């Protein structure tokens, strides 16, 4: 093996190790990894399990809201959410059937909502406008129809 081959081999191996270390550090030391298996729920009993027995928008503080939402083919409950500009919203989501997606255009929200799991996301909506909410996980024949809006006034 020529010397330059050895150098490139060592370099690429070193880079691989550096990237793995950086990713591992972020995930475990800084807890930046994707949350998973945080909270679970019996997907057959979503309607009877708090807080999902009462899905909806609740004001919980000064310009702070909680949105408890269930997702099912092919809708969001509640849909057409309305909140004032500058509001911080804590979304608590679960699915009643299959895996759905929860993506809010114009924000960083992009989550997978799986049956049996509770997904929690917090977002502050500073800019007024109509935010499109999309299911971005293929969930069946009506997947492309599964959308709603968050109206920030
Ligand atoms: Cu729900 Cu695609």
mmCIF file with all atom_site columns, C-alpha atoms and ligand atoms in Angstrom:
data_model
loop_
_atom_site.group_PDB
_atom_site.id
_atom_site.type_symbol
_atom_site.label_atom_id
_atom_site.label_alt_id
_atom_site.label_comp_id
_atom_site.label_asym_id
_atom_site.label_entity_id
_atom_site.label_seq_id
_atom_site.pdbx_PDB_ins_code
_atom_site.Cartn_x
_atom_site.Cartn_y
_atom_site.Cartn_z
_atom_site.occupancy
_atom_site.B_iso_or_equiv
_atom_site.pdbx_formal_charge
_atom_site.auth_seq_id
_atom_site.auth_comp_id
_atom_site.auth_asym_id
_atom_site.auth_atom_id
_atom_site.pdbx_PDB_model_num
ATOM   1   C  CA  . UNK A 1 1   ? 0.000   0.000  0.000  1.00 0.00 ? 1   UNK A CA  1
ATOM   2   C  CA  . UNK A 1 2   ? 1.392   3.388  -0.922 1.00 0.00 ? 2   UNK A CA  1
ATOM   3   C  CA  . UNK A 1 3   ? 1.994   6.055  1.674  1.00 0.00 ? 3   UNK A CA  1
ATOM   4   C  CA  . UNK A 1 4   ? -0.687  8.429  0.348  1.00 0.00 ? 4   UNK A CA  1
ATOM   5   C  CA  . UNK A 1 5   ? -3.244  5.602  0.513  1.00 0.00 ? 5   UNK A CA  1
ATOM   6   C  CA  . UNK A 1 6   ? -2.375  5.064  4.159  1.00 0.00 ? 6   UNK A CA  1
ATOM   7   C  CA  . UNK A 1 7   ? -2.752  8.777  4.866  1.00 0.00 ? 7   UNK A CA  1
ATOM   8   C  CA  . UNK A 1 8   ? -6.190  8.980  3.215  1.00 0.00 ? 8   UNK A CA  1
ATOM   9   C  CA  . UNK A 1 9   ? -7.295  5.814  4.964  1.00 0.00 ? 9   UNK A CA  1
ATOM   10  C  CA  . UNK A 1 10  ? -6.246  7.211  8.332  1.00 0.00 ? 10  UNK A CA  1
ATOM   11  C  CA  . UNK A 1 11  ? -7.859  10.562 7.568  1.00 0.00 ? 11  UNK A CA  1
ATOM   12  C  CA  . UNK A 1 12  ? -11.218 9.088  6.590  1.00 0.00 ? 12  UNK A CA  1
ATOM   13  C  CA  . UNK A 1 13  ? -11.217 6.725  9.558  1.00 0.00 ? 13  UNK A CA  1
ATOM   14  C  CA  . UNK A 1 14  ? -10.374 9.646  11.838 1.00 0.00 ? 14  UNK A CA  1
ATOM   15  C  CA  . UNK A 1 15  ? -13.193 11.716 10.382 1.00 0.00 ? 15  UNK A CA  1
ATOM   16  C  CA  . UNK A 1 16  ? -15.640 8.841  10.829 1.00 0.00 ? 16  UNK A CA  1
ATOM   17  C  CA  . UNK A 1 17  ? -14.626 8.536  14.482 1.00 0.00 ? 17  UNK A CA  1
ATOM   18  C  CA  . UNK A 1 18  ? -14.867 12.309 15.010 1.00 0.00 ? 18  UNK A CA  1
ATOM   19  C  CA  . UNK A 1 19  ? -18.388 12.444 13.548 1.00 0.00 ? 19  UNK A CA  1
ATOM   20  C  CA  . UNK A 1 20  ? -19.536 9.456  15.583 1.00 0.00 ? 20  UNK A CA  1
ATOM   21  C  CA  . UNK A 1 21  ? -18.131 10.985 18.752 1.00 0.00 ? 21  UNK A CA  1
ATOM   22  C  CA  . UNK A 1 22  ? -19.794 14.332 18.007 1.00 0.00 ? 22  UNK A CA  1
ATOM   23  C  CA  . UNK A 1 23  ? -23.149 12.661 17.317 1.00 0.00 ? 23  UNK A CA  1
ATOM   24  C  CA  . UNK A 1 24  ? -22.870 10.489 20.402 1.00 0.00 ? 24  UNK A CA  1
ATOM   25  C  CA  . UNK A 1 25  ? -21.957 13.482 22.546 1.00 0.00 ? 25  UNK A CA  1
ATOM   26  C  CA  . UNK A 1 26  ? -24.942 15.486 21.264 1.00 0.00 ? 26  UNK A CA  1
ATOM   27  C  CA  . UNK A 1 27  ? -27.335 12.570 21.709 1.00 0.00 ? 27  UNK A CA  1
ATOM   28  C  CA  . UNK A 1 28  ? -26.326 11.325 25.149 1.00 0.00 ? 28  UNK A CA  1
ATOM   29  C  CA  . UNK A 1 29  ? -24.523 14.198 26.897 1.00 0.00 ? 29  UNK A CA  1
ATOM   30  C  CA  . UNK A 1 30  ? -26.589 17.092 25.499 1.00 0.00 ? 30  UNK A CA  1
ATOM   31  C  CA  . UNK A 1 31  ? -29.779 15.031 25.155 1.00 0.00 ? 31  UNK A CA  1
ATOM   32  C  CA  . UNK A 1 32  ? -30.385 16.276 21.645 1.00 0.00 ? 32  UNK A CA  1
ATOM   33  C  CA  . UNK A 1 33  ? -31.473 12.892 20.319 1.00 0.00 ? 33  UNK A CA  1
ATOM   34  C  CA  . UNK A 1 34  ? -35.028 12.413 19.123 1.00 0.00 ? 34  UNK A CA  1
ATOM   35  C  CA  . UNK A 1 35  ? -37.336 11.639 22.035 1.00 0.00 ? 35  UNK A CA  1
ATOM   36  C  CA  . UNK A 1 36  ? -38.723 8.140  21.878 1.00 0.00 ? 36  UNK A CA  1
ATOM   37  C  CA  . UNK A 1 37  ? -40.661 5.807  24.126 1.00 0.00 ? 37  UNK A CA  1
ATOM   38  C  CA  . UNK A 1 38  ? -41.155 8.761  26.468 1.00 0.00 ? 38  UNK A CA  1
ATOM   39  C  CA  . UNK A 1 39  ? -44.796 8.198  27.249 1.00 0.00 ? 39  UNK A CA  1
ATOM   40  C  CA  . UNK A 1 40  ? -47.053 5.449  26.072 1.00 0.00 ? 40  UNK A CA  1
ATOM   41  C  CA  . UNK A 1 41  ? -50.806 4.941  25.887 1.00 0.00 ? 41  UNK A CA  1
ATOM   42  C  CA  . UNK A 1 42  ? -53.146 2.067  25.026 1.00 0.00 ? 42  UNK A CA  1
ATOM   43  C  CA  . UNK A 1 43  ? -54.131 2.981  21.450 1.00 0.00 ? 43  UNK A CA  1
ATOM   44  C  CA  . UNK A 1 44  ? -57.433 1.099  21.831 1.00 0.00 ? 44  UNK A CA  1
ATOM   45  C  CA  . UNK A 1 45  ? -58.445 3.305  24.758 1.00 0.00 ? 45  UNK A CA  1
ATOM   46  C  CA  . UNK A 1 46  ? -57.416 6.787  23.615 1.00 0.00 ? 46  UNK A CA  1
ATOM   47  C  CA  . UNK A 1 47  ? -60.976 8.119  23.984 1.00 0.00 ? 47  UNK A CA  1
ATOM   48  C  CA  . UNK A 1 48  ? -61.124 7.022  27.637 1.00 0.00 ? 48  UNK A CA  1
ATOM   49  C  CA  . UNK A 1 49  ? -57.596 8.054  28.610 1.00 0.00 ? 49  UNK A CA  1
ATOM   50  C  CA  . UNK A 1 50  ? -56.874 11.529 29.984 1.00 0.00 ? 50  UNK A CA  1
ATOM   51  C  CA  . UNK A 1 51  ? -56.059 13.985 28.577 1.00 0.00 ? 51  UNK A CA  1
ATOM   52  C  CA  . UNK A 1 52  ? -57.207 12.551 25.248 1.00 0.00 ? 52  UNK A CA  1
ATOM   53  C  CA  . UNK A 1 53  ? -60.752 11.973 26.521 1.00 0.00 ? 53  UNK A CA  1
ATOM   54  C  CA  . UNK A 1 54  ? -61.152 15.745 26.091 1.00 0.00 ? 54  UNK A CA  1
ATOM   55  C  CA  . UNK A 1 55  ? -59.224 16.855 23.025 1.00 0.00 ? 55  UNK A CA  1
ATOM   56  C  CA  . UNK A 1 56  ? -59.159 20.598 22.451 1.00 0.00 ? 56  UNK A CA  1
ATOM   57  C  CA  . UNK A 1 57  ? -57.447 23.916 23.098 1.00 0.00 ? 57  UNK A CA  1
ATOM   58  C  CA  . UNK A 1 58  ? -56.965 25.030 26.670 1.00 0.00 ? 58  UNK A CA  1
ATOM   59  C  CA  . UNK A 1 59  ? -55.538 28.307 27.947 1.00 0.00 ? 59  UNK A CA  1
ATOM   60  C  CA  . UNK A 1 60  ? -53.032 27.440 30.665 1.00 0.00 ? 60  UNK A CA  1
ATOM   61  C  CA  . UNK A 1 61  ? -51.262 30.757 31.231 1.00 0.00 ? 61  UNK A CA  1
ATOM   62  C  CA  . UNK A 1 62  ? -50.508 34.245 29.993 1.00 0.00 ? 62  UNK A CA  1
ATOM   63  C  CA  . UNK A 1 63  ? -50.505 33.655 26.226 1.00 0.00 ? 63  UNK A CA  1
ATOM   64  C  CA  . UNK A 1 64  ? -49.806 29.974 26.797 1.00 0.00 ? 64  UNK A CA  1
ATOM   65  C  CA  . UNK A 1 65  ? -51.997 27.217 25.449 1.00 0.00 ? 65  UNK A CA  1
ATOM   66  C  CA  . UNK A 1 66  ? -52.239 23.474 25.558 1.00 0.00 ? 66  UNK A CA  1
ATOM   67  C  CA  . UNK A 1 67  ? -53.546 21.616 22.549 1.00 0.00 ? 67  UNK A CA  1
ATOM   68  C  CA  . UNK A 1 68  ? -54.540 18.025 23.224 1.00 0.00 ? 68  UNK A CA  1
ATOM   69  C  CA  . UNK A 1 69  ? -54.983 16.404 19.853 1.00 0.00 ? 69  UNK A CA  1
ATOM   70  C  CA  . UNK A 1 70  ? -55.879 12.988 18.560 1.00 0.00 ? 70  UNK A CA  1
ATOM   71  C  CA  . UNK A 1 71  ? -55.107 11.965 15.039 1.00 0.00 ? 71  UNK A CA  1
ATOM   72  C  CA  . UNK A 1 72  ? -57.024 9.376  13.072 1.00 0.00 ? 72  UNK A CA  1
ATOM   73  C  CA  . UNK A 1 73  ? -57.583 8.568  9.427  1.00 0.00 ? 73  UNK A CA  1
ATOM   74  C  CA  . UNK A 1 74  ? -57.791 11.214 7.963  1.00 0.00 ? 74  UNK A CA  1
ATOM   75  C  CA  . UNK A 1 75  ? -58.282 14.052 10.392 1.00 0.00 ? 75  UNK A CA  1
ATOM   76  C  CA  . UNK A 1 76  ? -56.985 16.065 13.299 1.00 0.00 ? 76  UNK A CA  1
ATOM   77  C  CA  . UNK A 1 77  ? -59.129 16.566 16.399 1.00 0.00 ? 77  UNK A CA  1
ATOM   78  C  CA  . UNK A 1 78  ? -59.364 19.460 17.154 1.00 0.00 ? 78  UNK A CA  1
ATOM   79  C  CA  . UNK A 1 79  ? -58.932 20.935 13.691 1.00 0.00 ? 79  UNK A CA  1
ATOM   80  C  CA  . UNK A 1 80  ? -58.745 24.606 12.705 1.00 0.00 ? 80  UNK A CA  1
ATOM   81  C  CA  . UNK A 1 81  ? -56.956 25.827 15.812 1.00 0.00 ? 81  UNK A CA  1
ATOM   82  C  CA  . UNK A 1 82  ? -57.046 29.551 16.580 1.00 0.00 ? 82  UNK A CA  1
ATOM   83  C  CA  . UNK A 1 83  ? -54.511 31.252 18.840 1.00 0.00 ? 83  UNK A CA  1
ATOM   84  C  CA  . UNK A 1 84  ? -53.269 34.817 19.353 1.00 0.00 ? 84  UNK A CA  1
ATOM   85  C  CA  . UNK A 1 85  ? -49.903 35.895 17.959 1.00 0.00 ? 85  UNK A CA  1
ATOM   86  C  CA  . UNK A 1 86  ? -47.001 35.348 20.323 1.00 0.00 ? 86  UNK A CA  1
ATOM   87  C  CA  . UNK A 1 87  ? -48.706 32.411 21.985 1.00 0.00 ? 87  UNK A CA  1
ATOM   88  C  CA  . UNK A 1 88  ? -46.694 29.458 23.179 1.00 0.00 ? 88  UNK A CA  1
ATOM   89  C  CA  . UNK A 1 89  ? -48.486 26.233 22.413 1.00 0.00 ? 89  UNK A CA  1
ATOM   90  C  CA  . UNK A 1 90  ? -47.798 22.875 23.999 1.00 0.00 ? 90  UNK A CA  1
ATOM   91  C  CA  . UNK A 1 91  ? -49.037 20.154 21.690 1.00 0.00 ? 91  UNK A CA  1
ATOM   92  C  CA  . UNK A 1 92  ? -49.844 16.764 23.186 1.00 0.00 ? 92  UNK A CA  1
ATOM   93  C  CA  . UNK A 1 93  ? -50.526 14.301 20.405 1.00 0.00 ? 93  UNK A CA  1
ATOM   94  C  CA  . UNK A 1 94  ? -51.374 10.682 19.874 1.00 0.00 ? 94  UNK A CA  1
ATOM   95  C  CA  . UNK A 1 95  ? -52.808 8.525  17.138 1.00 0.00 ? 95  UNK A CA  1
ATOM   96  C  CA  . UNK A 1 96  ? -55.903 6.379  17.400 1.00 0.00 ? 96  UNK A CA  1
ATOM   97  C  CA  . UNK A 1 97  ? -55.048 4.110  14.507 1.00 0.00 ? 97  UNK A CA  1
ATOM   98  C  CA  . UNK A 1 98  ? -51.941 4.200  12.340 1.00 0.00 ? 98  UNK A CA  1
ATOM   99  C  CA  . UNK A 1 99  ? -48.785 6.302  12.232 1.00 0.00 ? 99  UNK A CA  1
ATOM   100 C  CA  . UNK A 1 100 ? -49.456 9.873  11.164 1.00 0.00 ? 100 UNK A CA  1
ATOM   101 C  CA  . UNK A 1 101 ? -47.228 12.879 10.693 1.00 0.00 ? 101 UNK A CA  1
ATOM   102 C  CA  . UNK A 1 102 ? -47.570 16.305 12.262 1.00 0.00 ? 102 UNK A CA  1
ATOM   103 C  CA  . UNK A 1 103 ? -45.813 18.954 10.231 1.00 0.00 ? 103 UNK A CA  1
ATOM   104 C  CA  . UNK A 1 104 ? -46.547 22.650 10.538 1.00 0.00 ? 104 UNK A CA  1
ATOM   105 C  CA  . UNK A 1 105 ? -45.398 24.625 7.504  1.00 0.00 ? 105 UNK A CA  1
ATOM   106 C  CA  . UNK A 1 106 ? -43.313 27.666 8.352  1.00 0.00 ? 106 UNK A CA  1
ATOM   107 C  CA  . UNK A 1 107 ? -42.124 26.216 11.687 1.00 0.00 ? 107 UNK A CA  1
ATOM   108 C  CA  . UNK A 1 108 ? -39.671 23.555 12.797 1.00 0.00 ? 108 UNK A CA  1
ATOM   109 C  CA  . UNK A 1 109 ? -42.496 21.236 13.852 1.00 0.00 ? 109 UNK A CA  1
ATOM   110 C  CA  . UNK A 1 110 ? -42.162 17.936 12.080 1.00 0.00 ? 110 UNK A CA  1
ATOM   111 C  CA  . UNK A 1 111 ? -43.097 14.944 14.172 1.00 0.00 ? 111 UNK A CA  1
ATOM   112 C  CA  . UNK A 1 112 ? -44.175 11.366 13.801 1.00 0.00 ? 112 UNK A CA  1
ATOM   113 C  CA  . UNK A 1 113 ? -47.296 10.494 15.781 1.00 0.00 ? 113 UNK A CA  1
ATOM   114 C  CA  . UNK A 1 114 ? -47.512 6.786  16.428 1.00 0.00 ? 114 UNK A CA  1
ATOM   115 C  CA  . UNK A 1 115 ? -50.334 4.784  17.982 1.00 0.00 ? 115 UNK A CA  1
ATOM   116 C  CA  . UNK A 1 116 ? -49.376 3.783  21.505 1.00 0.00 ? 116 UNK A CA  1
ATOM   117 C  CA  . UNK A 1 117 ? -47.105 6.774  21.979 1.00 0.00 ? 117 UNK A CA  1
ATOM   118 C  CA  . UNK A 1 118 ? -47.607 10.325 23.203 1.00 0.00 ? 118 UNK A CA  1
ATOM   119 C  CA  . UNK A 1 119 ? -45.816 13.043 21.303 1.00 0.00 ? 119 UNK A CA  1
ATOM   120 C  CA  . UNK A 1 120 ? -45.174 16.415 22.941 1.00 0.00 ? 120 UNK A CA  1
ATOM   121 C  CA  . UNK A 1 121 ? -44.032 19.545 21.117 1.00 0.00 ? 121 UNK A CA  1
ATOM   122 C  CA  . UNK A 1 122 ? -43.807 23.151 22.249 1.00 0.00 ? 122 UNK A CA  1
ATOM   123 C  CA  . UNK A 1 123 ? -43.825 26.008 19.777 1.00 0.00 ? 123 UNK A CA  1
ATOM   124 C  CA  . UNK A 1 124 ? -44.193 29.781 20.004 1.00 0.00 ? 124 UNK A CA  1
ATOM   125 C  CA  . UNK A 1 125 ? -46.076 31.385 17.137 1.00 0.00 ? 125 UNK A CA  1
ATOM   126 C  CA  . UNK A 1 126 ? -44.714 34.911 16.807 1.00 0.00 ? 126 UNK A CA  1
ATOM   127 C  CA  . UNK A 1 127 ? -45.868 35.703 13.287 1.00 0.00 ? 127 UNK A CA  1
ATOM   128 C  CA  . UNK A 1 128 ? -49.595 36.011 12.595 1.00 0.00 ? 128 UNK A CA  1
ATOM   129 C  CA  . UNK A 1 129 ? -50.917 33.992 9.712  1.00 0.00 ? 129 UNK A CA  1
ATOM   130 C  CA  . UNK A 1 130 ? -52.491 30.770 8.657  1.00 0.00 ? 130 UNK A CA  1
ATOM   131 C  CA  . UNK A 1 131 ? -50.189 27.833 9.253  1.00 0.00 ? 131 UNK A CA  1
ATOM   132 C  CA  . UNK A 1 132 ? -50.807 24.720 7.230  1.00 0.00 ? 132 UNK A CA  1
ATOM   133 C  CA  . UNK A 1 133 ? -50.727 21.490 9.224  1.00 0.00 ? 133 UNK A CA  1
ATOM   134 C  CA  . UNK A 1 134 ? -49.967 18.386 7.207  1.00 0.00 ? 134 UNK A CA  1
ATOM   135 C  CA  . UNK A 1 135 ? -49.821 14.694 7.822  1.00 0.00 ? 135 UNK A CA  1
ATOM   136 C  CA  . UNK A 1 136 ? -46.529 13.699 6.250  1.00 0.00 ? 136 UNK A CA  1
ATOM   137 C  CA  . UNK A 1 137 ? -46.612 9.978  6.968  1.00 0.00 ? 137 UNK A CA  1
ATOM   138 C  CA  . UNK A 1 138 ? -48.487 7.868  4.462  1.00 0.00 ? 138 UNK A CA  1
ATOM   139 C  CA  . UNK A 1 139 ? -51.517 6.624  6.411  1.00 0.00 ? 139 UNK A CA  1
ATOM   140 C  CA  . UNK A 1 140 ? -53.873 5.243  3.802  1.00 0.00 ? 140 UNK A CA  1
ATOM   141 C  CA  . UNK A 1 141 ? -56.096 6.119  0.855  1.00 0.00 ? 141 UNK A CA  1
ATOM   142 C  CA  . UNK A 1 142 ? -57.037 9.563  2.191  1.00 0.00 ? 142 UNK A CA  1
ATOM   143 C  CA  . UNK A 1 143 ? -53.549 10.546 3.331  1.00 0.00 ? 143 UNK A CA  1
ATOM   144 C  CA  . UNK A 1 144 ? -53.297 13.426 0.865  1.00 0.00 ? 144 UNK A CA  1
ATOM   145 C  CA  . UNK A 1 145 ? -56.523 14.915 2.293  1.00 0.00 ? 145 UNK A CA  1
ATOM   146 C  CA  . UNK A 1 146 ? -55.251 14.941 5.868  1.00 0.00 ? 146 UNK A CA  1
ATOM   147 C  CA  . UNK A 1 147 ? -54.536 18.555 6.701  1.00 0.00 ? 147 UNK A CA  1
ATOM   148 C  CA  . UNK A 1 148 ? -55.797 21.395 8.843  1.00 0.00 ? 148 UNK A CA  1
ATOM   149 C  CA  . UNK A 1 149 ? -54.736 24.897 9.847  1.00 0.00 ? 149 UNK A CA  1
ATOM   150 C  CA  . UNK A 1 150 ? -53.465 26.814 12.834 1.00 0.00 ? 150 UNK A CA  1
ATOM   151 C  CA  . UNK A 1 151 ? -54.715 30.371 12.658 1.00 0.00 ? 151 UNK A CA  1
ATOM   152 C  CA  . UNK A 1 152 ? -52.464 32.840 14.460 1.00 0.00 ? 152 UNK A CA  1
ATOM   153 C  CA  . UNK A 1 153 ? -54.169 36.213 14.895 1.00 0.00 ? 153 UNK A CA  1
HETATM 154 CU CU1 . LIG B 2 .   ? -52.343 10.759 8.358  1.00 0.00 ? 1   LIG B CU1 1
HETATM 155 CU CU2 . LIG B 2 .   ? -51.079 10.618 6.329  1.00 0.00 ? 1   LIG B CU2 1
#
